[in-house]
Amino acid sequence: MSSTGTTDHEAAGPRGARHERDTADRLLRAATRSGAHLIAEAASLVQGWAVLADPIAGAVYSTPAAAAADGVHAAAAPREHPHCTQRPAAGAVLVLAAAPTVPPGHACHVATTTAALLEVRGQRAAELRGEQMRLHTTLIRLLLAGHTAAVTETLGGNRLTHVTVYRLSGVDLPTAHEVLWRAVRPSLAPYADACTLMGRRDGELVVAELHHGGDDGRILRLVSRLSERHHLLAGMAGPLPLAEMPTAHSDAAAARHSATPDRRVVPADAVGASRLTPLLPTAPYSRWAGSVLRPLSPAHQHLLLVWLRTGSKPRAAAALGLSAGTVRARIRDLSRLLGADLEDATVRAHLLLALRAPAPAPGDHSNNNNNNNNNDSDSDHRSRRSRRSRSGSSPPGPPVPPDPARLESLPDGLLDTEAVRTWAIGLVGGLEPHLRIALACWLRHHARTAPAAAELHVHRTTLAGWLNRCAEHLARNLADATVRAEIHLALKATGTGPDDPAALPRRGGRTYRRL
């Protein structure tokens, strides 16, 4: 009697197919809920852990949360983690680590199905991305126009009181926008009392993080990684109250002009926060700055600060959202209001120093008032004595206010201290005479090479080479306007005489000789 037998593969075939269908159904149901549920279901099916790792954001989803670092490392170095199953998925990498008892074929099936469902979710999100990006840009424009209440009402976040703004520029901006969008996964519903808006305006990427007083640094980390990966330059400003969104917006643009490939994200607080200001005596420094800036409103001061940080009127206009003609006209008006030539390099350096001065301590005001009262009483006694000595003289007029501080010169004892002199020598000391003269001339011409070369009677290429050597010697970024202002003051503090182009060492014609 013969009997017909079946192989193990044939016997397990129907059950295996049924098991695969059940697996796919479970993953599909999880995918309809969210990406996090999908990753959690995949981890459950392989009885291990699952991570969706993004090159910018790191771990997008992780089950369990403790496996996030392992998933990111496995995605970055797949050869070092041969036990993990990996699949590309929606611009990221899906990493599965199955339990030893799970068959490899089942782990591969779960990984392939999960990656396919992530691709479907990503395509659906891409279809809606254009509309969402336009909505984000509109909300940013409303914030800049001052409609904060309307924006917070739209976002539904009553606790959104502050904003941190990033402004990024670079060649690969469209791709960077999509990458950051996918990494941040922005939503109009606040998550953990924070909401991120991003949009492209005027050839740059603007990211506004709305939060309650302070942020957790997540967006800053993402912007830093994005800037390095896509070679972008970024400025950061905030946190500031939501009503001061225009101020944060312009400050971020001013800070971006100080960014370099070595330091791609620059906070606005770091721009102009020089190594010189902490060395100045606080009380006289604050009093002088308060006297100089007394005619200016906060809006005037902000315009001047952005202009001095960016280094040019067109850049300041772009940062402030104004036309270049408007900025030029306002600066001319402020020049008349301050009674100073704002085109002079020394005046600009002094003005930036005044704008960065700390607020005077309350005791300084009281001391000033007491001194003023004593001075007034002494003058009253003197005036009464003079009236008694002069019979028939007319009563004196109102007291004449003291002359306001001037921007052309600093008060005695401000920069001529030992600490400031040591700082200045450490900064510009050791420069060869021809480099020092060329640098001083270039700074007087507001970093314009052509007029400085003409005054020095050297070729522009020669001057550019000298400036490169100055930058290497000083270890400073000469493209930063605030750095140039500091160097100008340091040259003034260490100069034994005027750095006159006529004193440039020469050996006939347009050449020079080393001393």
mmCIF file with all atom_site columns, N, CA, C and O in Angstrom, residues 133 136-137 140 165-182 184 186 196-208 219 222-223 226-227 230 232-236 245 249 252-253 256:
data_model
loop_
_atom_site.group_PDB
_atom_site.id
_atom_site.type_symbol
_atom_site.label_atom_id
_atom_site.label_alt_id
_atom_site.label_comp_id
_atom_site.label_asym_id
_atom_site.label_entity_id
_atom_site.label_seq_id
_atom_site.pdbx_PDB_ins_code
_atom_site.Cartn_x
_atom_site.Cartn_y
_atom_site.Cartn_z
_atom_site.occupancy
_atom_site.B_iso_or_equiv
_atom_site.pdbx_formal_charge
_atom_site.auth_seq_id
_atom_site.auth_comp_id
_atom_site.auth_asym_id
_atom_site.auth_atom_id
_atom_site.pdbx_PDB_model_num
ATOM 1   N N  . MET A 1 133 ? 2.776  74.345 2.745  1.00 0.00 ? 133 MET A N  1
ATOM 2   C CA . MET A 1 133 ? 3.871  75.312 2.707  1.00 0.00 ? 133 MET A CA 1
ATOM 3   C C  . MET A 1 133 ? 3.356  76.719 2.432  1.00 0.00 ? 133 MET A C  1
ATOM 4   O O  . MET A 1 133 ? 3.828  77.692 3.030  1.00 0.00 ? 133 MET A O  1
ATOM 5   N N  . HIS A 1 136 ? 1.869  78.044 5.607  1.00 0.00 ? 136 HIS A N  1
ATOM 6   C CA . HIS A 1 136 ? 2.908  78.454 6.549  1.00 0.00 ? 136 HIS A CA 1
ATOM 7   C C  . HIS A 1 136 ? 3.494  79.811 6.172  1.00 0.00 ? 136 HIS A C  1
ATOM 8   O O  . HIS A 1 136 ? 3.713  80.665 7.041  1.00 0.00 ? 136 HIS A O  1
ATOM 9   N N  . THR A 1 137 ? 3.748  80.004 4.888  1.00 0.00 ? 137 THR A N  1
ATOM 10  C CA . THR A 1 137 ? 4.292  81.292 4.446  1.00 0.00 ? 137 THR A CA 1
ATOM 11  C C  . THR A 1 137 ? 3.318  82.421 4.736  1.00 0.00 ? 137 THR A C  1
ATOM 12  O O  . THR A 1 137 ? 3.728  83.521 5.158  1.00 0.00 ? 137 THR A O  1
ATOM 13  N N  . ILE A 1 140 ? 3.485  83.308 8.416  1.00 0.00 ? 140 ILE A N  1
ATOM 14  C CA . ILE A 1 140 ? 4.695  84.077 8.729  1.00 0.00 ? 140 ILE A CA 1
ATOM 15  C C  . ILE A 1 140 ? 4.525  85.528 8.301  1.00 0.00 ? 140 ILE A C  1
ATOM 16  O O  . ILE A 1 140 ? 4.908  86.457 9.027  1.00 0.00 ? 140 ILE A O  1
ATOM 17  N N  . VAL A 1 165 ? 13.428 82.907 15.623 1.00 0.00 ? 165 VAL A N  1
ATOM 18  C CA . VAL A 1 165 ? 13.426 83.003 14.158 1.00 0.00 ? 165 VAL A CA 1
ATOM 19  C C  . VAL A 1 165 ? 14.786 82.602 13.615 1.00 0.00 ? 165 VAL A C  1
ATOM 20  O O  . VAL A 1 165 ? 15.830 82.997 14.145 1.00 0.00 ? 165 VAL A O  1
ATOM 21  N N  . TYR A 1 166 ? 14.761 81.814 12.547 1.00 0.00 ? 166 TYR A N  1
ATOM 22  C CA . TYR A 1 166 ? 15.962 81.436 11.792 1.00 0.00 ? 166 TYR A CA 1
ATOM 23  C C  . TYR A 1 166 ? 15.760 81.898 10.346 1.00 0.00 ? 166 TYR A C  1
ATOM 24  O O  . TYR A 1 166 ? 14.684 81.701 9.781  1.00 0.00 ? 166 TYR A O  1
ATOM 25  N N  . ARG A 1 167 ? 16.795 82.489 9.763  1.00 0.00 ? 167 ARG A N  1
ATOM 26  C CA . ARG A 1 167 ? 16.761 82.872 8.348  1.00 0.00 ? 167 ARG A CA 1
ATOM 27  C C  . ARG A 1 167 ? 17.981 82.255 7.670  1.00 0.00 ? 167 ARG A C  1
ATOM 28  O O  . ARG A 1 167 ? 19.123 82.517 8.048  1.00 0.00 ? 167 ARG A O  1
ATOM 29  N N  . LEU A 1 168 ? 17.708 81.393 6.674  1.00 0.00 ? 168 LEU A N  1
ATOM 30  C CA . LEU A 1 168 ? 18.747 80.620 6.011  1.00 0.00 ? 168 LEU A CA 1
ATOM 31  C C  . LEU A 1 168 ? 18.840 81.025 4.546  1.00 0.00 ? 168 LEU A C  1
ATOM 32  O O  . LEU A 1 168 ? 17.820 81.295 3.899  1.00 0.00 ? 168 LEU A O  1
ATOM 33  N N  . SER A 1 169 ? 20.045 81.026 4.019  1.00 0.00 ? 169 SER A N  1
ATOM 34  C CA . SER A 1 169 ? 20.275 81.326 2.607  1.00 0.00 ? 169 SER A CA 1
ATOM 35  C C  . SER A 1 169 ? 21.334 80.375 2.069  1.00 0.00 ? 169 SER A C  1
ATOM 36  O O  . SER A 1 169 ? 22.201 79.904 2.803  1.00 0.00 ? 169 SER A O  1
ATOM 37  N N  . GLY A 1 170 ? 21.248 80.087 0.773  1.00 0.00 ? 170 GLY A N  1
ATOM 38  C CA . GLY A 1 170 ? 22.202 79.201 0.124  1.00 0.00 ? 170 GLY A CA 1
ATOM 39  C C  . GLY A 1 170 ? 21.694 78.773 -1.234 1.00 0.00 ? 170 GLY A C  1
ATOM 40  O O  . GLY A 1 170 ? 20.559 79.078 -1.629 1.00 0.00 ? 170 GLY A O  1
ATOM 41  N N  . VAL A 1 171 ? 22.540 78.070 -1.967 1.00 0.00 ? 171 VAL A N  1
ATOM 42  C CA . VAL A 1 171 ? 22.190 77.654 -3.328 1.00 0.00 ? 171 VAL A CA 1
ATOM 43  C C  . VAL A 1 171 ? 21.161 76.540 -3.307 1.00 0.00 ? 171 VAL A C  1
ATOM 44  O O  . VAL A 1 171 ? 20.215 76.537 -4.099 1.00 0.00 ? 171 VAL A O  1
ATOM 45  N N  . ASP A 1 172 ? 21.302 75.602 -2.390 1.00 0.00 ? 172 ASP A N  1
ATOM 46  C CA . ASP A 1 172 ? 20.454 74.404 -2.372 1.00 0.00 ? 172 ASP A CA 1
ATOM 47  C C  . ASP A 1 172 ? 19.247 74.603 -1.472 1.00 0.00 ? 172 ASP A C  1
ATOM 48  O O  . ASP A 1 172 ? 18.821 73.691 -0.757 1.00 0.00 ? 172 ASP A O  1
ATOM 49  N N  . LEU A 1 173 ? 18.644 75.794 -1.520 1.00 0.00 ? 173 LEU A N  1
ATOM 50  C CA . LEU A 1 173 ? 17.566 76.116 -0.596 1.00 0.00 ? 173 LEU A CA 1
ATOM 51  C C  . LEU A 1 173 ? 16.284 75.305 -0.826 1.00 0.00 ? 173 LEU A C  1
ATOM 52  O O  . LEU A 1 173 ? 15.669 74.843 0.141  1.00 0.00 ? 173 LEU A O  1
ATOM 53  N N  . PRO A 1 174 ? 15.816 75.097 -2.078 1.00 0.00 ? 174 PRO A N  1
ATOM 54  C CA . PRO A 1 174 ? 14.580 74.313 -2.251 1.00 0.00 ? 174 PRO A CA 1
ATOM 55  C C  . PRO A 1 174 ? 14.693 72.900 -1.683 1.00 0.00 ? 174 PRO A C  1
ATOM 56  O O  . PRO A 1 174 ? 13.780 72.424 -0.994 1.00 0.00 ? 174 PRO A O  1
ATOM 57  N N  . THR A 1 175 ? 15.812 72.228 -1.958 1.00 0.00 ? 175 THR A N  1
ATOM 58  C CA . THR A 1 175 ? 15.992 70.886 -1.410 1.00 0.00 ? 175 THR A CA 1
ATOM 59  C C  . THR A 1 175 ? 16.074 70.924 0.108  1.00 0.00 ? 175 THR A C  1
ATOM 60  O O  . THR A 1 175 ? 15.497 70.072 0.802  1.00 0.00 ? 175 THR A O  1
ATOM 61  N N  . ALA A 1 176 ? 16.780 71.916 0.633  1.00 0.00 ? 176 ALA A N  1
ATOM 62  C CA . ALA A 1 176 ? 16.904 72.032 2.084  1.00 0.00 ? 176 ALA A CA 1
ATOM 63  C C  . ALA A 1 176 ? 15.543 72.272 2.731  1.00 0.00 ? 176 ALA A C  1
ATOM 64  O O  . ALA A 1 176 ? 15.263 71.751 3.821  1.00 0.00 ? 176 ALA A O  1
ATOM 65  N N  . HIS A 1 177 ? 14.691 73.023 2.059  1.00 0.00 ? 177 HIS A N  1
ATOM 66  C CA . HIS A 1 177 ? 13.342 73.279 2.584  1.00 0.00 ? 177 HIS A CA 1
ATOM 67  C C  . HIS A 1 177 ? 12.571 71.969 2.718  1.00 0.00 ? 177 HIS A C  1
ATOM 68  O O  . HIS A 1 177 ? 11.939 71.692 3.754  1.00 0.00 ? 177 HIS A O  1
ATOM 69  N N  . GLU A 1 178 ? 12.609 71.154 1.691  1.00 0.00 ? 178 GLU A N  1
ATOM 70  C CA . GLU A 1 178 ? 11.880 69.885 1.742  1.00 0.00 ? 178 GLU A CA 1
ATOM 71  C C  . GLU A 1 178 ? 12.451 68.943 2.794  1.00 0.00 ? 178 GLU A C  1
ATOM 72  O O  . GLU A 1 178 ? 11.707 68.260 3.505  1.00 0.00 ? 178 GLU A O  1
ATOM 73  N N  . VAL A 1 179 ? 13.787 68.925 2.905  1.00 0.00 ? 179 VAL A N  1
ATOM 74  C CA . VAL A 1 179 ? 14.416 68.049 3.900  1.00 0.00 ? 179 VAL A CA 1
ATOM 75  C C  . VAL A 1 179 ? 14.039 68.490 5.314  1.00 0.00 ? 179 VAL A C  1
ATOM 76  O O  . VAL A 1 179 ? 13.685 67.670 6.175  1.00 0.00 ? 179 VAL A O  1
ATOM 77  N N  . LEU A 1 180 ? 14.102 69.794 5.566  1.00 0.00 ? 180 LEU A N  1
ATOM 78  C CA . LEU A 1 180 ? 13.755 70.292 6.898  1.00 0.00 ? 180 LEU A CA 1
ATOM 79  C C  . LEU A 1 180 ? 12.276 70.083 7.189  1.00 0.00 ? 180 LEU A C  1
ATOM 80  O O  . LEU A 1 180 ? 11.891 69.773 8.328  1.00 0.00 ? 180 LEU A O  1
ATOM 81  N N  . TRP A 1 181 ? 11.437 70.238 6.167  1.00 0.00 ? 181 TRP A N  1
ATOM 82  C CA . TRP A 1 181 ? 10.003 70.004 6.353  1.00 0.00 ? 181 TRP A CA 1
ATOM 83  C C  . TRP A 1 181 ? 9.751  68.560 6.775  1.00 0.00 ? 181 TRP A C  1
ATOM 84  O O  . TRP A 1 181 ? 8.965  68.290 7.690  1.00 0.00 ? 181 TRP A O  1
ATOM 85  N N  . ARG A 1 182 ? 10.419 67.633 6.101  1.00 0.00 ? 182 ARG A N  1
ATOM 86  C CA . ARG A 1 182 ? 10.233 66.226 6.435  1.00 0.00 ? 182 ARG A CA 1
ATOM 87  C C  . ARG A 1 182 ? 10.796 65.916 7.820  1.00 0.00 ? 182 ARG A C  1
ATOM 88  O O  . ARG A 1 182 ? 10.227 65.113 8.570  1.00 0.00 ? 182 ARG A O  1
ATOM 89  N N  . VAL A 1 184 ? 11.176 68.090 10.428 1.00 0.00 ? 184 VAL A N  1
ATOM 90  C CA . VAL A 1 184 ? 10.417 68.753 11.498 1.00 0.00 ? 184 VAL A CA 1
ATOM 91  C C  . VAL A 1 184 ? 9.009  68.196 11.606 1.00 0.00 ? 184 VAL A C  1
ATOM 92  O O  . VAL A 1 184 ? 8.423  68.153 12.682 1.00 0.00 ? 184 VAL A O  1
ATOM 93  N N  . PRO A 1 186 ? 6.146  69.598 10.424 1.00 0.00 ? 186 PRO A N  1
ATOM 94  C CA . PRO A 1 186 ? 5.394  70.697 11.043 1.00 0.00 ? 186 PRO A CA 1
ATOM 95  C C  . PRO A 1 186 ? 3.901  70.447 10.980 1.00 0.00 ? 186 PRO A C  1
ATOM 96  O O  . PRO A 1 186 ? 3.364  69.888 10.030 1.00 0.00 ? 186 PRO A O  1
ATOM 97  N N  . THR A 1 196 ? 6.011  75.007 14.895 1.00 0.00 ? 196 THR A N  1
ATOM 98  C CA . THR A 1 196 ? 7.053  75.473 13.975 1.00 0.00 ? 196 THR A CA 1
ATOM 99  C C  . THR A 1 196 ? 6.432  75.836 12.638 1.00 0.00 ? 196 THR A C  1
ATOM 100 O O  . THR A 1 196 ? 5.705  75.038 12.042 1.00 0.00 ? 196 THR A O  1
ATOM 101 N N  . LEU A 1 197 ? 6.712  77.060 12.186 1.00 0.00 ? 197 LEU A N  1
ATOM 102 C CA . LEU A 1 197 ? 6.295  77.529 10.871 1.00 0.00 ? 197 LEU A CA 1
ATOM 103 C C  . LEU A 1 197 ? 7.537  77.722 10.016 1.00 0.00 ? 197 LEU A C  1
ATOM 104 O O  . LEU A 1 197 ? 8.569  78.184 10.508 1.00 0.00 ? 197 LEU A O  1
ATOM 105 N N  . MET A 1 198 ? 7.434  77.393 8.741  1.00 0.00 ? 198 MET A N  1
ATOM 106 C CA . MET A 1 198 ? 8.567  77.618 7.844  1.00 0.00 ? 198 MET A CA 1
ATOM 107 C C  . MET A 1 198 ? 8.052  77.944 6.448  1.00 0.00 ? 198 MET A C  1
ATOM 108 O O  . MET A 1 198 ? 7.022  77.416 6.010  1.00 0.00 ? 198 MET A O  1
ATOM 109 N N  . GLY A 1 199 ? 8.741  78.850 5.802  1.00 0.00 ? 199 GLY A N  1
ATOM 110 C CA . GLY A 1 199 ? 8.352  79.244 4.453  1.00 0.00 ? 199 GLY A CA 1
ATOM 111 C C  . GLY A 1 199 ? 9.478  79.990 3.767  1.00 0.00 ? 199 GLY A C  1
ATOM 112 O O  . GLY A 1 199 ? 10.360 80.550 4.417  1.00 0.00 ? 199 GLY A O  1
ATOM 113 N N  . ARG A 1 200 ? 9.440  79.981 2.431  1.00 0.00 ? 200 ARG A N  1
ATOM 114 C CA . ARG A 1 200 ? 10.452 80.687 1.645  1.00 0.00 ? 200 ARG A CA 1
ATOM 115 C C  . ARG A 1 200 ? 9.935  82.066 1.270  1.00 0.00 ? 200 ARG A C  1
ATOM 116 O O  . ARG A 1 200 ? 8.831  82.192 0.744  1.00 0.00 ? 200 ARG A O  1
ATOM 117 N N  . ARG A 1 201 ? 10.759 83.082 1.565  1.00 0.00 ? 201 ARG A N  1
ATOM 118 C CA . ARG A 1 201 ? 10.411 84.466 1.247  1.00 0.00 ? 201 ARG A CA 1
ATOM 119 C C  . ARG A 1 201 ? 11.646 85.161 0.699  1.00 0.00 ? 201 ARG A C  1
ATOM 120 O O  . ARG A 1 201 ? 12.711 85.131 1.336  1.00 0.00 ? 201 ARG A O  1
ATOM 121 N N  . ASP A 1 202 ? 11.498 85.756 -0.484 1.00 0.00 ? 202 ASP A N  1
ATOM 122 C CA . ASP A 1 202 ? 12.561 86.588 -1.064 1.00 0.00 ? 202 ASP A CA 1
ATOM 123 C C  . ASP A 1 202 ? 13.886 85.833 -1.153 1.00 0.00 ? 202 ASP A C  1
ATOM 124 O O  . ASP A 1 202 ? 14.958 86.351 -0.808 1.00 0.00 ? 202 ASP A O  1
ATOM 125 N N  . GLY A 1 203 ? 13.815 84.573 -1.613 1.00 0.00 ? 203 GLY A N  1
ATOM 126 C CA . GLY A 1 203 ? 15.027 83.809 -1.837 1.00 0.00 ? 203 GLY A CA 1
ATOM 127 C C  . GLY A 1 203 ? 15.712 83.292 -0.596 1.00 0.00 ? 203 GLY A C  1
ATOM 128 O O  . GLY A 1 203 ? 16.906 82.968 -0.637 1.00 0.00 ? 203 GLY A O  1
ATOM 129 N N  . GLU A 1 204 ? 15.002 83.190 0.515  1.00 0.00 ? 204 GLU A N  1
ATOM 130 C CA . GLU A 1 204 ? 15.578 82.632 1.731  1.00 0.00 ? 204 GLU A CA 1
ATOM 131 C C  . GLU A 1 204 ? 14.526 81.804 2.443  1.00 0.00 ? 204 GLU A C  1
ATOM 132 O O  . GLU A 1 204 ? 13.326 81.901 2.160  1.00 0.00 ? 204 GLU A O  1
ATOM 133 N N  . LEU A 1 205 ? 14.979 80.969 3.354  1.00 0.00 ? 205 LEU A N  1
ATOM 134 C CA . LEU A 1 205 ? 14.099 80.111 4.133  1.00 0.00 ? 205 LEU A CA 1
ATOM 135 C C  . LEU A 1 205 ? 13.954 80.702 5.527  1.00 0.00 ? 205 LEU A C  1
ATOM 136 O O  . LEU A 1 205 ? 14.950 80.937 6.220  1.00 0.00 ? 205 LEU A O  1
ATOM 137 N N  . VAL A 1 206 ? 12.715 80.967 5.926  1.00 0.00 ? 206 VAL A N  1
ATOM 138 C CA . VAL A 1 206 ? 12.417 81.530 7.240  1.00 0.00 ? 206 VAL A CA 1
ATOM 139 C C  . VAL A 1 206 ? 11.761 80.445 8.085  1.00 0.00 ? 206 VAL A C  1
ATOM 140 O O  . VAL A 1 206 ? 10.776 79.832 7.669  1.00 0.00 ? 206 VAL A O  1
ATOM 141 N N  . VAL A 1 207 ? 12.315 80.198 9.255  1.00 0.00 ? 207 VAL A N  1
ATOM 142 C CA . VAL A 1 207 ? 11.768 79.223 10.204 1.00 0.00 ? 207 VAL A CA 1
ATOM 143 C C  . VAL A 1 207 ? 11.428 79.973 11.483 1.00 0.00 ? 207 VAL A C  1
ATOM 144 O O  . VAL A 1 207 ? 12.295 80.635 12.072 1.00 0.00 ? 207 VAL A O  1
ATOM 145 N N  . ALA A 1 208 ? 10.170 79.906 11.901 1.00 0.00 ? 208 ALA A N  1
ATOM 146 C CA . ALA A 1 208 ? 9.706  80.575 13.120 1.00 0.00 ? 208 ALA A CA 1
ATOM 147 C C  . ALA A 1 208 ? 9.182  79.521 14.075 1.00 0.00 ? 208 ALA A C  1
ATOM 148 O O  . ALA A 1 208 ? 8.192  78.840 13.768 1.00 0.00 ? 208 ALA A O  1
ATOM 149 N N  . ILE A 1 219 ? 14.871 72.507 17.146 1.00 0.00 ? 219 ILE A N  1
ATOM 150 C CA . ILE A 1 219 ? 14.924 73.162 15.835 1.00 0.00 ? 219 ILE A CA 1
ATOM 151 C C  . ILE A 1 219 ? 16.333 73.675 15.563 1.00 0.00 ? 219 ILE A C  1
ATOM 152 O O  . ILE A 1 219 ? 16.821 73.602 14.423 1.00 0.00 ? 219 ILE A O  1
ATOM 153 N N  . LEU A 1 222 ? 18.369 70.814 14.311 1.00 0.00 ? 222 LEU A N  1
ATOM 154 C CA . LEU A 1 222 ? 18.015 70.462 12.939 1.00 0.00 ? 222 LEU A CA 1
ATOM 155 C C  . LEU A 1 222 ? 18.565 71.482 11.943 1.00 0.00 ? 222 LEU A C  1
ATOM 156 O O  . LEU A 1 222 ? 19.087 71.121 10.885 1.00 0.00 ? 222 LEU A O  1
ATOM 157 N N  . VAL A 1 223 ? 18.458 72.765 12.286 1.00 0.00 ? 223 VAL A N  1
ATOM 158 C CA . VAL A 1 223 ? 18.974 73.817 11.402 1.00 0.00 ? 223 VAL A CA 1
ATOM 159 C C  . VAL A 1 223 ? 20.490 73.698 11.272 1.00 0.00 ? 223 VAL A C  1
ATOM 160 O O  . VAL A 1 223 ? 21.056 73.900 10.185 1.00 0.00 ? 223 VAL A O  1
ATOM 161 N N  . LEU A 1 226 ? 21.194 70.751 8.973  1.00 0.00 ? 226 LEU A N  1
ATOM 162 C CA . LEU A 1 226 ? 20.792 71.100 7.611  1.00 0.00 ? 226 LEU A CA 1
ATOM 163 C C  . LEU A 1 226 ? 21.795 72.053 6.976  1.00 0.00 ? 226 LEU A C  1
ATOM 164 O O  . LEU A 1 226 ? 22.136 71.917 5.796  1.00 0.00 ? 226 LEU A O  1
ATOM 165 N N  . SER A 1 227 ? 22.271 73.025 7.746  1.00 0.00 ? 227 SER A N  1
ATOM 166 C CA . SER A 1 227 ? 23.220 74.007 7.214  1.00 0.00 ? 227 SER A CA 1
ATOM 167 C C  . SER A 1 227 ? 24.526 73.335 6.814  1.00 0.00 ? 227 SER A C  1
ATOM 168 O O  . SER A 1 227 ? 25.116 73.674 5.777  1.00 0.00 ? 227 SER A O  1
ATOM 169 N N  . HIS A 1 230 ? 23.754 70.983 3.562  1.00 0.00 ? 230 HIS A N  1
ATOM 170 C CA . HIS A 1 230 ? 23.393 71.666 2.319  1.00 0.00 ? 230 HIS A CA 1
ATOM 171 C C  . HIS A 1 230 ? 24.146 72.985 2.127  1.00 0.00 ? 230 HIS A C  1
ATOM 172 O O  . HIS A 1 230 ? 23.771 73.789 1.279  1.00 0.00 ? 230 HIS A O  1
ATOM 173 N N  . LEU A 1 232 ? 24.468 75.865 3.865  1.00 0.00 ? 232 LEU A N  1
ATOM 174 C CA . LEU A 1 232 ? 23.675 77.072 4.047  1.00 0.00 ? 232 LEU A CA 1
ATOM 175 C C  . LEU A 1 232 ? 24.310 77.942 5.126  1.00 0.00 ? 232 LEU A C  1
ATOM 176 O O  . LEU A 1 232 ? 25.094 77.476 5.956  1.00 0.00 ? 232 LEU A O  1
ATOM 177 N N  . LEU A 1 233 ? 23.962 79.228 5.121  1.00 0.00 ? 233 LEU A N  1
ATOM 178 C CA . LEU A 1 233 ? 24.333 80.163 6.174  1.00 0.00 ? 233 LEU A CA 1
ATOM 179 C C  . LEU A 1 233 ? 23.055 80.615 6.861  1.00 0.00 ? 233 LEU A C  1
ATOM 180 O O  . LEU A 1 233 ? 22.049 80.906 6.193  1.00 0.00 ? 233 LEU A O  1
ATOM 181 N N  . ALA A 1 234 ? 23.080 80.684 8.191  1.00 0.00 ? 234 ALA A N  1
ATOM 182 C CA . ALA A 1 234 ? 21.856 80.961 8.938  1.00 0.00 ? 234 ALA A CA 1
ATOM 183 C C  . ALA A 1 234 ? 22.126 81.957 10.049 1.00 0.00 ? 234 ALA A C  1
ATOM 184 O O  . ALA A 1 234 ? 23.207 81.987 10.638 1.00 0.00 ? 234 ALA A O  1
ATOM 185 N N  . GLY A 1 235 ? 21.116 82.771 10.324 1.00 0.00 ? 235 GLY A N  1
ATOM 186 C CA . GLY A 1 235 ? 21.112 83.661 11.478 1.00 0.00 ? 235 GLY A CA 1
ATOM 187 C C  . GLY A 1 235 ? 19.942 83.315 12.373 1.00 0.00 ? 235 GLY A C  1
ATOM 188 O O  . GLY A 1 235 ? 18.872 82.924 11.897 1.00 0.00 ? 235 GLY A O  1
ATOM 189 N N  . MET A 1 236 ? 20.124 83.461 13.659 1.00 0.00 ? 236 MET A N  1
ATOM 190 C CA . MET A 1 236 ? 19.113 83.078 14.649 1.00 0.00 ? 236 MET A CA 1
ATOM 191 C C  . MET A 1 236 ? 18.867 84.256 15.584 1.00 0.00 ? 236 MET A C  1
ATOM 192 O O  . MET A 1 236 ? 19.812 84.935 16.002 1.00 0.00 ? 236 MET A O  1
ATOM 193 N N  . MET A 1 245 ? 8.067  89.924 16.616 1.00 0.00 ? 245 MET A N  1
ATOM 194 C CA . MET A 1 245 ? 8.476  89.085 15.488 1.00 0.00 ? 245 MET A CA 1
ATOM 195 C C  . MET A 1 245 ? 9.233  89.883 14.424 1.00 0.00 ? 245 MET A C  1
ATOM 196 O O  . MET A 1 245 ? 10.251 89.401 13.898 1.00 0.00 ? 245 MET A O  1
ATOM 197 N N  . HIS A 1 249 ? 12.973 88.956 13.197 1.00 0.00 ? 249 HIS A N  1
ATOM 198 C CA . HIS A 1 249 ? 13.176 88.665 11.779 1.00 0.00 ? 249 HIS A CA 1
ATOM 199 C C  . HIS A 1 249 ? 14.366 89.446 11.219 1.00 0.00 ? 249 HIS A C  1
ATOM 200 O O  . HIS A 1 249 ? 15.234 88.893 10.529 1.00 0.00 ? 249 HIS A O  1
ATOM 201 N N  . ALA A 1 252 ? 17.751 88.300 12.852 1.00 0.00 ? 252 ALA A N  1
ATOM 202 C CA . ALA A 1 252 ? 18.254 87.037 12.301 1.00 0.00 ? 252 ALA A CA 1
ATOM 203 C C  . ALA A 1 252 ? 18.972 87.271 10.986 1.00 0.00 ? 252 ALA A C  1
ATOM 204 O O  . ALA A 1 252 ? 19.998 86.639 10.699 1.00 0.00 ? 252 ALA A O  1
ATOM 205 N N  . ALA A 1 253 ? 18.440 88.185 10.152 1.00 0.00 ? 253 ALA A N  1
ATOM 206 C CA . ALA A 1 253 ? 19.118 88.489 8.888  1.00 0.00 ? 253 ALA A CA 1
ATOM 207 C C  . ALA A 1 253 ? 20.448 89.179 9.131  1.00 0.00 ? 253 ALA A C  1
ATOM 208 O O  . ALA A 1 253 ? 21.443 88.902 8.447  1.00 0.00 ? 253 ALA A O  1
ATOM 209 N N  . ARG A 1 256 ? 22.918 86.599 10.129 1.00 0.00 ? 256 ARG A N  1
ATOM 210 C CA . ARG A 1 256 ? 23.326 85.710 9.039  1.00 0.00 ? 256 ARG A CA 1
ATOM 211 C C  . ARG A 1 256 ? 24.491 86.284 8.249  1.00 0.00 ? 256 ARG A C  1
ATOM 212 O O  . ARG A 1 256 ? 25.319 85.540 7.718  1.00 0.00 ? 256 ARG A O  1
#
